[in-house]
Short mmCIF file of C-alpha atoms in Angstrom, two decimals:
data_model
loop_
_atom_site.label_atom_id
_atom_site.label_comp_id
_atom_site.label_asym_id
_atom_site.label_seq_id
_atom_site.Cartn_x
_atom_site.Cartn_y
_atom_site.Cartn_z
CA MET A 1 13.75 13.31 -15.06
CA ILE A 2 13.39 13.01 -11.20
CA ASN A 3 15.74 10.14 -9.78
CA GLN A 4 13.71 7.74 -8.19
CA ILE A 5 16.31 6.61 -6.24
CA LYS A 6 16.59 9.79 -3.39
CA THR A 7 15.20 9.20 -0.74
CA PRO A 8 15.04 12.36 1.17
CA LEU A 9 12.72 11.65 4.06
CA PHE A 10 14.54 8.76 5.93
CA ASP A 11 18.31 10.52 4.27
CA LYS A 12 17.67 13.47 6.72
CA LEU A 13 16.24 10.91 9.48
CA LEU A 14 19.48 8.98 9.29
CA GLU A 15 21.75 11.92 9.25
CA PHE A 16 20.08 13.30 11.94
CA SER A 17 20.12 10.55 14.47
CA GLN A 18 23.66 9.75 13.37
CA ASN A 19 24.68 13.52 14.91
CA ASN A 20 24.00 12.31 18.47
CA PRO A 21 21.64 15.33 19.40
CA ILE A 22 21.52 16.15 22.99
CA SER A 23 17.39 15.33 23.08
CA PHE A 24 14.85 17.91 25.19
CA HIS A 25 12.06 16.57 23.43
CA VAL A 26 9.44 13.93 22.77
CA PRO A 27 8.99 10.77 22.75
CA GLY A 28 10.06 10.03 25.78
CA HIS A 29 12.35 6.62 24.82
CA LYS A 30 14.89 9.45 23.91
CA SER A 31 15.33 8.21 20.83
CA GLY A 32 16.04 5.04 22.59
CA GLN A 33 18.06 6.01 25.28
CA VAL A 34 15.53 5.13 27.48
CA PHE A 35 13.34 2.03 26.92
CA PRO A 36 12.33 -1.13 28.84
CA GLY A 37 15.57 -3.66 28.36
CA LYS A 38 13.53 -6.42 27.49
CA GLY A 39 13.10 -4.54 24.01
CA GLN A 40 16.36 -3.05 23.83
CA ASN A 41 17.05 -4.96 20.93
CA VAL A 42 14.06 -5.65 18.80
CA PHE A 43 13.78 -1.11 19.10
CA SER A 44 16.88 0.11 19.22
CA GLU A 45 17.39 1.42 15.41
CA ILE A 46 14.05 2.14 14.84
CA LEU A 47 13.73 4.12 17.48
CA ARG A 48 16.72 6.56 16.84
CA ILE A 49 14.60 7.42 14.09
CA ASP A 50 11.67 7.91 15.99
CA LEU A 51 11.66 11.63 15.93
CA THR A 52 9.36 14.75 16.19
CA GLU A 53 9.05 18.13 14.03
CA LEU A 54 12.14 19.38 14.93
CA THR A 55 14.00 22.03 12.41
CA GLY A 56 14.87 19.72 9.22
CA LEU A 57 12.52 17.54 9.66
CA ASP A 58 9.72 19.11 8.40
CA ASP A 59 5.95 18.28 9.49
CA LEU A 60 3.50 16.33 7.51
CA HIS A 61 0.56 18.40 8.70
CA ALA A 62 2.46 21.48 6.30
CA PRO A 63 5.06 20.26 4.94
CA THR A 64 7.67 22.18 2.93
CA GLY A 65 11.23 20.67 3.00
CA VAL A 66 12.17 17.08 3.42
CA ILE A 67 8.91 15.36 3.36
CA LYS A 68 7.58 17.58 0.90
CA GLU A 69 9.73 16.19 -1.26
CA ALA A 70 9.04 12.54 -0.39
CA GLN A 71 5.24 13.24 -1.36
CA GLN A 72 6.52 15.32 -4.87
CA LEU A 73 8.61 12.23 -6.04
CA ALA A 74 5.39 9.39 -5.28
CA ALA A 75 3.46 12.11 -7.52
CA ASN A 76 6.02 11.52 -9.96
CA TRP A 77 6.57 8.26 -9.89
CA PHE A 78 2.37 7.46 -9.91
CA GLN A 79 1.98 10.85 -12.54
CA VAL A 80 -0.85 12.13 -10.05
CA ASN A 81 -1.64 15.86 -9.15
CA GLU A 82 -0.41 15.22 -5.86
CA THR A 83 0.32 12.45 -3.21
CA PHE A 84 -0.26 12.59 0.49
CA PHE A 85 1.37 10.38 3.29
CA LEU A 86 -0.99 8.66 5.36
CA VAL A 87 0.07 7.15 8.42
CA GLY A 88 -3.48 5.79 9.60
CA GLY A 89 -3.90 2.83 6.85
CA SER A 90 -5.89 3.21 3.84
CA THR A 91 -8.84 3.91 6.70
CA VAL A 92 -8.00 7.44 7.33
CA GLY A 93 -7.70 7.89 3.20
CA ASN A 94 -11.22 6.47 2.70
CA LEU A 95 -12.31 8.77 5.56
CA ALA A 96 -10.94 11.95 3.86
CA MET A 97 -11.58 11.35 0.17
CA ILE A 98 -15.85 10.80 1.78
CA LEU A 99 -15.55 13.70 4.17
CA ALA A 100 -14.08 15.64 1.23
CA THR A 101 -16.59 15.22 -1.33
CA CYS A 102 -20.35 14.20 0.84
CA THR A 103 -22.36 15.81 3.32
CA LYS A 104 -25.54 15.42 4.85
CA ASN A 105 -27.97 13.84 2.76
CA ASP A 106 -25.78 13.48 -0.65
CA LYS A 107 -26.18 10.74 -2.48
CA VAL A 108 -23.13 8.82 -3.11
CA ILE A 109 -22.91 6.11 -5.81
CA VAL A 110 -21.34 2.80 -3.44
CA GLN A 111 -20.28 -0.17 -3.97
CA ARG A 112 -22.05 -2.94 -1.72
CA ASN A 113 -18.73 -5.27 -1.10
CA CYS A 114 -16.53 -2.61 -0.44
CA HIS A 115 -14.41 -1.95 2.82
CA LYS A 116 -15.76 -1.17 6.29
CA SER A 117 -14.31 2.30 6.74
CA ILE A 118 -16.11 3.02 3.31
CA ILE A 119 -19.63 2.55 5.51
CA ASN A 120 -18.21 4.05 8.05
CA GLY A 121 -16.70 7.36 6.39
CA LEU A 122 -20.61 7.88 4.42
CA GLU A 123 -21.88 7.31 8.33
CA LEU A 124 -19.65 10.10 9.36
CA ALA A 125 -20.78 12.41 6.84
CA GLY A 126 -24.27 11.88 6.80
CA ALA A 127 -24.88 11.19 3.35
CA ARG A 128 -27.28 8.72 1.82
CA PRO A 129 -25.62 5.94 0.10
CA ILE A 130 -26.91 4.15 -2.60
CA PHE A 131 -26.03 0.51 -2.98
CA ILE A 132 -24.89 -1.25 -6.64
CA TYR A 133 -24.45 -4.87 -5.92
CA PRO A 134 -21.64 -7.08 -6.92
CA ASP A 135 -21.73 -9.69 -9.68
CA PHE A 136 -20.97 -13.33 -8.48
CA ASP A 137 -18.62 -15.33 -10.89
CA PRO A 138 -18.80 -18.71 -10.94
CA LEU A 139 -15.66 -19.36 -11.93
CA VAL A 140 -14.43 -18.68 -8.93
CA ASN A 141 -17.25 -19.16 -6.87
CA ARG A 142 -17.50 -15.86 -4.96
CA TYR A 143 -18.90 -12.24 -5.80
CA THR A 144 -16.16 -9.78 -7.44
CA GLY A 145 -16.98 -6.20 -8.59
CA PRO A 146 -20.19 -4.59 -8.94
CA ASN A 147 -22.33 -5.64 -11.53
CA LEU A 148 -21.42 -2.69 -14.50
CA ALA A 149 -24.62 -1.79 -15.63
CA SER A 150 -26.34 -1.41 -12.81
CA LEU A 151 -23.64 0.98 -11.85
CA LYS A 152 -24.21 2.87 -14.57
CA GLN A 153 -28.08 3.20 -15.05
CA ALA A 154 -27.57 4.31 -11.50
CA VAL A 155 -25.15 7.22 -12.65
CA ILE A 156 -27.93 8.25 -14.43
CA GLU A 157 -30.87 7.70 -12.64
CA HIS A 158 -28.84 10.02 -9.69
CA PRO A 159 -26.71 12.48 -11.90
CA ASP A 160 -26.48 15.25 -8.58
CA SER A 161 -24.51 11.82 -6.82
CA LYS A 162 -21.34 13.65 -5.25
CA ALA A 163 -18.97 10.78 -5.80
CA VAL A 164 -18.89 7.28 -6.72
CA VAL A 165 -16.89 5.03 -4.80
CA LEU A 166 -15.57 1.45 -5.68
CA THR A 167 -13.54 -1.31 -4.67
CA TYR A 168 -10.68 -2.52 -7.00
CA PRO A 169 -9.52 -5.13 -7.08
CA ASP A 170 -10.82 -7.08 -4.53
CA TYR A 171 -9.67 -8.74 -2.07
CA TYR A 172 -8.55 -11.55 -3.72
CA GLY A 173 -7.03 -9.35 -6.38
CA THR A 174 -9.59 -9.41 -8.81
CA THR A 175 -10.35 -6.54 -10.93
CA PHE A 176 -13.27 -5.52 -13.13
CA ASP A 177 -13.61 -2.54 -15.86
CA LEU A 178 -12.47 0.40 -14.70
CA LYS A 179 -12.09 3.00 -16.90
CA SER A 180 -15.71 2.52 -18.80
CA VAL A 181 -17.08 3.00 -14.99
CA VAL A 182 -14.83 6.45 -14.62
CA ASN A 183 -15.52 8.03 -18.45
CA HIS A 184 -19.32 6.73 -17.45
CA ALA A 185 -19.54 8.86 -14.08
CA HIS A 186 -16.98 11.88 -15.64
CA LYS A 187 -19.76 12.28 -18.68
CA TYR A 188 -21.61 13.62 -15.48
CA GLY A 189 -19.17 15.74 -13.99
CA ILE A 190 -19.47 12.78 -11.03
CA PRO A 191 -15.77 11.73 -9.09
CA VAL A 192 -15.04 8.26 -9.31
CA LEU A 193 -13.24 7.66 -5.09
CA VAL A 194 -11.16 3.74 -5.13
CA ASP A 195 -10.11 2.37 -2.50
CA GLU A 196 -6.95 0.44 -3.81
CA ALA A 197 -6.14 -0.70 -0.70
CA HIS A 198 -4.15 -3.55 -2.55
CA GLY A 199 -3.12 -2.56 -5.66
CA ILE A 200 -0.38 -0.68 -5.07
CA HIS A 201 2.23 -2.31 -7.04
CA PHE A 202 -0.11 -2.63 -10.55
CA ASN A 203 2.08 0.09 -11.92
CA VAL A 204 4.88 -1.90 -10.95
CA ALA A 205 5.06 -4.42 -14.10
CA GLN A 206 2.71 -5.31 -17.27
CA MET A 207 2.06 -8.54 -15.21
CA PHE A 208 -0.01 -6.90 -13.17
CA PRO A 209 -3.91 -4.90 -14.57
CA GLN A 210 -3.93 -1.61 -14.97
CA SER A 211 -4.17 0.47 -11.90
CA ALA A 212 -7.07 3.08 -11.02
CA VAL A 213 -5.22 5.77 -11.58
CA GLU A 214 -3.78 4.78 -15.21
CA LEU A 215 -7.80 4.51 -15.48
CA GLY A 216 -7.93 7.97 -14.41
CA ALA A 217 -9.52 8.17 -10.95
CA ASP A 218 -10.31 11.37 -9.18
CA ILE A 219 -8.67 10.30 -5.85
CA VAL A 220 -6.78 6.53 -5.11
CA VAL A 221 -6.22 5.37 -2.01
CA GLN A 222 -3.62 2.43 -1.36
CA SER A 223 -2.09 0.64 1.23
CA THR A 224 1.35 0.86 0.49
CA HIS A 225 2.49 -1.65 3.40
CA LYS A 226 -0.40 -4.56 1.97
CA MET A 227 1.02 -5.32 -1.66
CA ALA A 228 4.26 -3.33 -1.35
CA THR A 229 7.80 -2.61 1.29
CA ALA A 230 5.86 -0.11 3.73
CA MET A 231 5.13 -0.78 7.34
CA THR A 232 1.92 -1.33 9.02
CA MET A 233 -0.59 1.33 8.40
CA ALA A 234 2.02 3.56 5.88
CA SER A 235 -0.52 4.58 3.21
CA TYR A 236 -0.90 6.84 0.07
CA LEU A 237 -3.97 9.18 -0.75
CA HIS A 238 -3.32 10.23 -4.58
CA VAL A 239 -5.07 13.21 -6.12
CA ASN A 240 -5.70 12.93 -9.85
CA SER A 241 -7.73 15.23 -11.11
CA ASN A 242 -9.40 18.79 -10.72
CA LEU A 243 -13.17 16.92 -10.06
CA VAL A 244 -12.08 16.90 -6.61
CA ASP A 245 -10.82 19.99 -3.28
CA ARG A 246 -7.82 18.60 -2.80
CA ASP A 247 -7.70 21.80 0.16
CA LYS A 248 -10.62 19.81 1.74
CA ILE A 249 -8.83 16.63 1.61
CA ALA A 250 -5.59 18.29 3.11
CA ASN A 251 -8.14 19.77 6.10
CA PHE A 252 -9.94 16.23 6.57
CA LEU A 253 -6.71 14.44 6.95
CA SER A 254 -5.15 17.09 9.20
CA MET A 255 -8.55 16.29 10.76
CA LEU A 256 -8.31 12.35 11.15
CA GLN A 257 -4.45 11.63 11.79
CA SER A 258 -2.69 11.97 14.58
CA SER A 259 -1.04 15.82 15.56
CA SER A 260 2.32 13.73 16.55
CA PRO A 261 2.92 11.50 13.41
CA SER A 262 5.48 8.56 13.02
CA TYR A 263 8.81 9.37 11.24
CA PRO A 264 9.54 5.98 11.21
CA LEU A 265 5.72 4.90 8.63
CA LEU A 266 6.27 8.15 6.67
CA ALA A 267 10.22 7.43 6.17
CA SER A 268 8.91 3.41 5.61
CA LEU A 269 6.48 5.65 2.62
CA ASP A 270 9.78 7.33 1.26
CA LEU A 271 12.01 3.93 1.01
CA ALA A 272 9.03 2.34 -0.53
CA ARG A 273 7.87 4.51 -3.70
CA ALA A 274 11.50 4.15 -4.06
CA TYR A 275 11.71 0.39 -3.68
CA LEU A 276 8.93 0.34 -6.23
CA ALA A 277 10.04 2.69 -8.90
CA THR A 278 13.67 1.12 -9.41
CA ILE A 279 12.63 -2.89 -9.11
CA SER A 280 14.41 -4.40 -11.96
CA GLN A 281 13.09 -6.43 -14.44
CA GLU A 282 15.59 -9.34 -13.48
CA THR A 283 13.52 -9.86 -10.50
CA ILE A 284 10.04 -9.11 -12.40
CA GLU A 285 11.23 -12.24 -14.26
CA GLU A 286 12.21 -14.18 -10.83
CA ILE A 287 9.18 -13.07 -9.30
CA LYS A 288 7.20 -14.86 -12.11
CA LYS A 289 9.37 -18.07 -11.83
CA SER A 290 9.01 -17.67 -8.35
CA ILE A 291 4.52 -17.39 -8.81
CA ILE A 292 4.73 -20.48 -11.17
CA GLU A 293 6.60 -22.74 -8.42
CA VAL A 294 3.69 -21.56 -6.02
CA ARG A 295 1.34 -22.39 -7.33
CA ASP A 296 2.50 -25.71 -8.73
CA LEU A 297 3.14 -26.56 -5.01
CA LEU A 298 -0.36 -25.86 -3.71
CA ARG A 299 -1.85 -27.39 -6.41
CA LYS A 300 -0.69 -30.55 -4.86
CA GLY A 301 -3.16 -29.76 -1.80
CA LYS A 302 -5.54 -32.82 -2.06
CA GLN A 303 -7.97 -31.36 0.28
CA TRP A 304 -8.13 -28.44 -2.26
CA ASP A 305 -8.74 -26.91 -6.14
CA LEU A 306 -6.47 -23.43 -7.67
CA ILE A 307 -8.50 -21.13 -8.15
CA PRO A 308 -7.33 -20.03 -12.42
CA PHE A 309 -5.61 -17.00 -12.63
CA ARG A 310 -6.90 -14.82 -15.85
CA GLU A 311 -4.23 -12.58 -16.87
CA GLY A 312 -4.85 -9.03 -16.85
CA LEU A 313 -8.16 -9.48 -14.64
CA ASP A 314 -6.83 -11.36 -11.76
CA ASP A 315 -3.24 -9.75 -9.42
CA PRO A 316 -0.57 -13.11 -9.73
CA LEU A 317 0.22 -12.29 -6.39
CA LYS A 318 -3.13 -13.12 -5.16
CA ILE A 319 -2.98 -16.94 -4.94
CA THR A 320 -6.58 -18.59 -3.95
CA VAL A 321 -7.87 -22.03 -3.19
CA GLN A 322 -10.89 -23.85 -2.96
CA LEU A 323 -11.89 -26.34 0.08
CA LYS A 324 -13.04 -29.45 -2.08
CA ASN A 325 -15.98 -31.07 -0.07
CA GLY A 326 -16.05 -33.59 2.35
CA TYR A 327 -13.33 -31.11 4.35
CA ASP A 328 -13.19 -29.35 7.36
CA MET A 329 -11.96 -25.49 7.10
CA GLY A 330 -11.28 -25.98 10.32
CA ASN A 331 -9.32 -28.23 10.08
CA VAL A 332 -7.18 -27.67 7.17
CA THR A 333 -5.90 -23.64 8.89
CA ARG A 334 -5.72 -24.94 11.65
CA LEU A 335 -2.78 -27.87 10.42
CA LEU A 336 -1.59 -24.81 8.23
CA GLU A 337 -0.69 -23.20 10.74
CA GLU A 338 1.34 -26.06 13.07
CA ASN A 339 3.23 -26.05 9.97
CA GLY A 340 4.48 -22.75 10.39
CA LEU A 341 2.40 -21.30 7.16
CA TYR A 342 0.31 -18.36 8.10
CA TYR A 343 -2.00 -17.76 5.34
CA GLU A 344 -3.90 -14.04 4.55
CA LEU A 345 -7.49 -15.12 4.43
CA ALA A 346 -9.66 -18.32 5.11
CA SER A 347 -13.36 -18.29 4.34
CA HIS A 348 -15.74 -20.78 4.51
CA ASN A 349 -14.88 -22.18 1.58
CA GLN A 350 -11.58 -20.47 0.20
CA ILE A 351 -8.28 -19.36 1.57
CA LEU A 352 -6.20 -16.19 -0.16
CA PHE A 353 -2.06 -16.62 -0.23
CA ILE A 354 -0.55 -13.69 -0.84
CA HIS A 355 3.58 -14.20 -2.67
CA GLY A 356 5.71 -11.11 -1.81
CA LEU A 357 6.80 -8.91 -4.39
CA HIS A 358 9.94 -10.93 -3.91
CA PRO A 359 10.71 -14.18 -5.13
CA TYR A 360 9.58 -16.85 -2.37
CA GLU A 361 12.54 -18.15 -0.18
CA GLN A 362 10.95 -20.77 1.60
CA ILE A 363 10.02 -23.00 -1.27
CA THR A 364 10.88 -26.39 0.37
CA LYS A 365 9.00 -25.51 3.50
CA LEU A 366 5.85 -24.72 1.96
CA GLU A 367 6.60 -28.43 -0.26
CA GLN A 368 7.06 -29.90 3.10
CA THR A 369 3.69 -28.83 4.50
CA ILE A 370 1.85 -29.45 1.24
CA GLU A 371 2.87 -33.13 2.29
CA ASN A 372 2.14 -32.97 5.62
CA ILE A 373 -1.49 -31.66 5.64
CA ASN A 374 -1.79 -33.84 2.77
CA SER A 375 -0.58 -37.39 4.66
CA HIS A 376 -2.64 -35.94 8.20
CA LEU A 377 -5.84 -34.36 7.07
CA LYS A 378 -8.92 -36.61 6.90
CA PHE A 379 -11.84 -36.80 4.41
CA ASN A 380 -15.17 -36.83 6.62
CA ARG A 381 -17.40 -35.91 4.21
CA ARG A 382 -18.59 -32.78 5.38
CA ASN A 383 -20.43 -30.72 2.99
CA ALA A 384 -20.32 -27.19 2.37
CA THR A 385 -23.79 -25.93 3.36
CA ILE A 386 -23.93 -22.47 2.23
CA GLU A 387 -21.55 -23.00 -1.49
CA GLY A 388 -22.35 -20.05 -3.35
CA LYS A 389 -24.59 -18.21 -0.64
CA ILE A 390 -21.28 -16.20 0.99
CA MET A 391 -23.01 -12.84 0.13
CA PHE A 392 -26.28 -13.58 -1.28
CA PHE A 393 -26.70 -10.32 -3.07
CA SER A 394 -28.49 -9.49 -6.18
CA ASN A 395 -27.54 -7.38 -9.13
CA GLU A 396 -29.65 -4.75 -8.23
CA ILE A 397 -29.73 -1.00 -6.20
CA GLY A 398 -29.97 -0.64 -2.62
CA GLN A 399 -30.57 1.44 -0.21
CA LEU A 400 -30.22 1.25 3.08
CA ASP A 401 -34.10 1.24 5.39
CA LEU A 402 -33.08 4.32 7.47
CA SER A 403 -31.02 6.69 6.69
CA TYR A 404 -27.79 8.19 8.99
CA GLU A 405 -29.78 10.87 10.49
CA GLN A 406 -33.02 8.78 11.45
CA MET A 407 -30.50 6.00 12.97
CA ASN A 408 -29.55 8.44 15.79
CA GLU A 409 -32.90 9.51 16.25
CA LYS A 410 -33.47 6.67 17.37
CA GLN A 411 -33.39 3.85 20.32
CA THR A 412 -31.49 0.40 20.08
CA THR A 413 -31.56 -2.83 22.49
CA PHE A 414 -29.48 -5.75 22.19
CA ILE A 415 -32.19 -9.08 20.79
CA THR A 416 -30.88 -13.10 20.62
CA TRP A 417 -30.95 -14.55 17.04
CA ASP A 418 -34.12 -16.65 17.28
CA GLU A 419 -36.15 -12.90 18.18
CA VAL A 420 -33.77 -11.12 15.52
CA ASP A 421 -35.65 -12.03 11.87
CA ASN A 422 -37.09 -8.49 10.30
CA HIS A 423 -35.29 -6.24 12.79
CA LEU A 424 -33.51 -3.12 11.69
CA ALA A 425 -29.98 -4.05 12.41
CA ALA A 426 -28.32 -1.47 15.13
CA GLU A 427 -24.36 -2.79 14.24
CA ALA A 428 -22.89 -4.23 11.42
CA VAL A 429 -21.86 -7.62 10.68
CA ILE A 430 -18.40 -7.75 9.66
CA PRO A 431 -16.80 -10.84 9.23
CA TYR A 432 -12.31 -10.15 9.51
CA PRO A 433 -11.03 -10.47 7.37
CA PRO A 434 -12.20 -8.61 5.39
CA GLY A 435 -13.68 -6.38 6.68
CA ILE A 436 -16.51 -6.16 4.04
CA PRO A 437 -19.62 -6.36 6.21
CA LEU A 438 -22.38 -9.01 5.60
CA LEU A 439 -25.05 -7.01 7.40
CA MET A 440 -25.09 -3.33 7.45
CA LYS A 441 -26.52 -0.90 10.22
CA GLY A 442 -29.90 0.10 9.04
CA GLU A 443 -30.30 -3.18 6.70
CA LYS A 444 -33.36 -5.38 7.67
CA VAL A 445 -31.63 -8.93 9.34
CA THR A 446 -33.35 -11.51 6.96
CA THR A 447 -33.59 -15.75 7.69
CA ASN A 448 -30.95 -15.33 5.56
CA HIS A 449 -28.49 -13.76 6.97
CA MET A 450 -29.91 -15.55 10.39
CA GLU A 451 -28.53 -18.96 8.96
CA LEU A 452 -25.17 -17.43 7.33
CA ILE A 453 -23.76 -16.20 10.31
CA THR A 454 -24.81 -19.01 12.69
CA GLU A 455 -22.94 -21.21 9.72
CA LEU A 456 -19.91 -19.56 9.98
CA LEU A 457 -19.41 -18.99 13.10
CA LYS A 458 -19.78 -22.82 13.34
CA GLN A 459 -16.78 -22.94 10.73
CA GLY A 460 -14.75 -20.58 12.97
CA VAL A 461 -14.93 -17.55 10.96
CA SER A 462 -13.93 -14.38 13.44
CA PHE A 463 -16.01 -11.50 13.40
CA GLN A 464 -15.44 -7.98 14.81
CA ASN A 465 -18.48 -8.62 17.07
CA THR A 466 -17.99 -9.20 20.60
CA GLU A 467 -20.97 -10.63 21.06
CA ILE A 468 -22.11 -11.91 18.43
CA LYS A 469 -22.51 -15.78 19.26
CA LYS A 470 -25.35 -14.62 21.35
CA GLY A 471 -27.54 -12.18 18.64
CA LEU A 472 -27.81 -8.79 17.42
CA LYS A 473 -28.37 -5.08 18.42
CA VAL A 474 -31.29 -4.41 16.76
CA PHE A 475 -32.83 -0.72 16.37
CA LEU A 476 -36.49 -0.30 18.33
#
C-alpha cells in the first residue's frame, strides 16, 4: 500500500534549501538573499524553495524524479490513470483538455453556463460548440446543471461530437446526475471532460457528493487551491480513461504552462494531496458540526433567507443566502466587508459563503457581524427587478450565430447600448465571479441582454469588460 503521508517534492525542496547551496542560477532573488527589505519577513521562507530545475529537483515538463513521484501519489489516491500538476489554475487544464480532444470545426457538446476558460478553449481550437442550456431550479432560485434530456438528445443528434464538456459541481456546489450522462456519451464513444474546479474535496468523505472521477468522467480538472490547501493557481488534471490521448494532453500542457513553473506551487500540490488523503474522521465530524453552527448563525440574518441544503446533491461547504425583497445588495455587501467578513460571490440576489475544509474558528466574530448588520441595515422597499431572470436560458440545444472561423474574418466596432440591439457580440460579457458569460462572443444581443446587464451594473456587479457601462464591441 502506498504511503499517502509522503510528500517527496516538498521534502526534496526543503532538503535542498537546508544545505545552503551557492547559487549561480536563476531566480534572481537567490533563495531570498536579494529581495526588497520591505517584503523580506513575509517572503523569506517561501523564497528558500522558489528554485529552478536543478539536479535532483526534476522537471515538470519531463518528470522522472520527485515531481513524477508526487504526481503518481496523487493519481493513486484519486484512483486515476495519471495526474498532471498544473501551475496555471484550472484554466490551463480546461484549455489543454479541449485542445487535446478537438480541432477546427469539430463538434463539441458543452454546457452553456460554463466558465469562460471552456469557451476560450473552444475558440482556440476553432471547434463548433453545441450548447446545452441549464435548468432553472426554483428551490434555489437560479440556473444550475444542464438540462439532461437536452444533453442526451444532443448526443443522439450529434454522435460525431469529439467531446462532451460539463461543469460539475457549479460555483454554488450543486451537482447533477453526471453518471447517466457519462454512460450515455460512452455508448457513442464520446469522452466526457469535466471542469470540477470546485470539487477537489469530494473524494474525502461520504458527506460530499460523488466526484466526477468516481462517476467515470474521462478527464477531470480540479482547482486544488479553491477547496483544498494548495496555493492559488495550483490545480490537478486527471486522465481517467483510454478514450483520450494522454500524450496530446501532456504536449498541450507543455505549450500552455510556463517553462519555468513555480516550485512553491508544485510543492503545495504535493502537500495538498497528503492533506486530503490523511484527513481524519475526527476532523470530518468537527467540520460537520462547524457547518451546522455557521448555517445556524447565518440563518439569523434578517435581510436574507438561507438556501436549503440537499444531501447528496449539494456541497455542504457551500452556504448560500438569498436577499429578501426590500434590501439592497450593495448595502448588504458593504456592511459585510466593513465588519471584516469577506464572502466568495454576490449576484443580484444571492451571496455565497464558503466554509473551509476545517472547523471554522471565528464563530464569535461571525455572530457579532450578523448582529451588527441586523441593527444597521435598513429596509428600503426596493424589490428585485430581475428575479428569476438572471441567466434567462431556455431548455434547448443551441449554437453560436457565427463560427469562430467566420468571427476571425469579420471586422468589429464599438457601439453604445442604445444601438446594440440585434447586433452580434464581438466580445463576451462576463460578470466575475463566477466568470460565466451572460453573453457569448458570436451571440445575438437582445433587449433582454441589455436590460439585464444594465440592471446588474446598477447593483454594482463587476464585469470583466472595461467599457461595459458605455456599450459593447460588435461584429460589422
